[in-house]
Amino acid sequence: MFTMFKPTSAFAFAHAVALLQGVALAAVECTGTFEPISASEYVAAINPGWNLGNTLDATPTEGSWNNPPVQAVTFEDIKAAGFKSVRIPVTYADHFTGTSPGWAIDADWLQRVSDVVDMALDAGLYVLTNVHHDSWQWADISAAGANVTTIEERMYQTWLQIGEKLGCKSSSVAFEPINEPPINTEEQAAELNKINGIFLQALKDAGGFNTQRVVTLVGPNMDSIKTSQWFEAPTGYDNPWALQYHYYSPYDFIFSAWGKTILSTADIATVESDIENIRANFTDVPLIIGEFDASPINTEPAARRKYMDVVISKAKELNTAVMVWDNGLDHFDRTTKQWKDPQSLQILLNAAAGVSNSLADFTTDASVTEQSSSAYVFHKVGDTVTDQTISISLNGNTLKSIATEEGTALAALTDYTASGGEITFKSSFLSTYFSSSGAVGSKVNLTLTFSAGATAAVNLVQWDIPKLGTTTSKATSGADLRIPVTWGGVNQPAAVKMRRDDGVYLFDDWTQYLGPLQAAYGTYNGQWNWDGNNLILTAATVDAVIAAGVATTFTFDFFPRVAGNSLNYTLTV
């Protein structure tokens, strides 16, 4: 078991004072009053929160990535959705106009950050803002040959200027020194602890209300295990502080790595124990999960919703605030104002409030050869339409009603029967949408309403095996390979097996020790992807085939992930 954090003096780094020599300090003086709050009060008030991802943290500047410059209405939408706070990541790396020793930041950029913070405050949200991708651009103390003295100087000057600009904001605004600082050793972790102190010293020297402001200190990589091992809190400062960590585990489920589409019983137990362990190591410290996510883009719906519920419910139980990561693609569409998965949103809000959610059951055994999910009712073209049963974990609730997306209520006993969490849809009802020869695709989304908590969504899908435009080609280096596909129901692949014709796995031969739905499988985004009507093998995958010099067969699995619902494509060399 890891030991509790040990305080370390902010003045232990004697040369930090030298950083200030020759640099004029301009302590901000604020008019008005500041209503101090404790770190515990801040953490309770911000739960749940939302991340303004891929926006002010984009490089080289806001608007460079997938989101346009943020507008005030986005914060109003987030507030209306039920969130209490927003984390505003900001990257400063490309906005320095000066070098050592002052490291001047572009005044227009500081003003933009201030304006965006005000937008969020005006919407009634608490704010947490930071220094973000700088962690790997200039502030990476783990990098070979890192000039730690320069990093300390630049970190001090960065936060001195941010503190001066934002120093008169209300107590609804908190600061975070650096996002996910890369740390590999205890020595590097000691330096990060020192940087937490430099951050606090800069805020103190900046003046304003900054010494009374809540801050969220950070441990190595913002990883719960490394933080428990190596975090030491600075002393000698007055700021109320919380500790922030991030949670993207299990990695293979969150990022669809190595074919993983199943959230196993063991995975769920690990999630709960991870959150319990860091709380046990910091019993009296306010905690924030500043980022976590399970994206509707690439995770199976029932497993995703269970994951959201487990993380947030356990965090709530242990007085830990949560802030969901949203890069503008995963959850909220800022243009259409639609949530990609409304059920995940409802689950998040209810779990954060301590309300039990009823959840669709799904396969939790990673050793199986087929996967089921009660987020769907599947009917294969050519089969007779029969009664179908789904299973819901009611978690103390009762089913109240079922309705179509148009609002038409289903009739109990006629359209469906329910016994506990077992819900059987009658063939007479399903025949409204399914037939032995009808077109494939999503036919209707049903909404199940319960006595409390989030609704559950069940998608009725008629499916058949998809069709490829071609089944083979010669590998050509330097570009993604797009393979035309006619979808067969759910318009995305589930996973892709990548096996050379000599029997060797194209990547990661250690996956032979995983279950049959993961052995030899590749990883989403880095090795495979899809768009409108194409399956995609990335350039890295194509180049790996060329480098191997062996033809490789790619087996694309689709949902439902059952025997026969897959297609082979061969790349020759």
C-alpha angles and dihedrals in degrees: 000000000000120000124246117267117280119218118238126195117257087219095056088097098071095181091058088080088056089062088070097053113114093008117113112230119211108195109203119233116206131206120216127031137297121216105210119215129189122248089248091054091048093050092049091048097051097053114147109025138177130217121230090216129185092014121088087007092059118113133265087006148326110303094027094107132041099308130069119228108298120257129207092249090068091063090046089053092049091050091048090051089061105263121140100200147015130218110214110200113201129189114205100176096102095040101067112116095179139046135215132004100016102027092200115207121216107268092218091056093050088049091051091052090049092049093050091049088052091051090057093045091049089054089057097254130137112236135218116183132178151166102271131175090015082088090081100025104057108340100062104127090179093062118111109265094009112175098225094183091057092046091052091049093048093046091052093049092045094054093040089060095042089048091051092049098044099026096108096050117117126267087265086081120080131180133225117196103217138347121246098333109206110244128169106164141040089247091056089046090055088055090051090052086053091051089054086059093047088052091054092046090053091051090049092051092046091066123202116100092319099116089057095045124107114249130189111220121206139221131207112314085342083270116151096224097046090043091054090049103045115012115119119179120230118242131206096060132103100214116120105235142198128190119241128202135168128229126205101149139171084039096198093054096044094047099032091240123172094002096300112160096143123088100207131209088249090052091054092049091050093051091053094045093048091056091043093050098055090046089052090053094049102034097162100033122099107241133206128189093211094185135021133141149170107191125221087216097071112008127087108256102235093044091046093052092048090050092052091049094048095049096045097040092051091046090050091050090053098044094252121143120223131212115189118221114236120176094185092263103062107056123351122041102211092198101048092029089226127136114229092221112019091184092059088052092050091047091051094050095044095045091049088054092050095251119142116241127211109229138195114249122236143172111297099172110097092195097066127107096220134040129216131193132187089207084082141045105205127197122184119221109251095031125109114255108250138167112288129199130208128188126227126189098223095193093204097320131108129225111254105175148339122218139171121247088261089059099254109147119227116231115242113236091012102057098017144355126218130203112174105307095340111102119184120196112209120238089234089061095041090051087068086071107017132060137163092253107023129122120282125245144075108322104182141341116229122205118212114201122200137193090263140359131029126342119247123231124216118190117207107213130181109204146183133172110288121241129232123218088221134002103208144025141160116268114253118193127234106032143066115263114231116201115195113234136185104214121231104208114310106052100224138060119254099209142333127231113209114197127161117229090246088063096255119128111247090223136016106003088192088078086082084087092059127083123286092264090058109033110112092000123140132225126263118250097004095058106011140013142152141224135188101316103350139087110216132213106191124235089251090058094047090049090050090057091050092048091050091050090214130111111252131206118215116202112201113204120201137194124300086051096215135130112293098017095109141087133213126224123182127208113199128197 
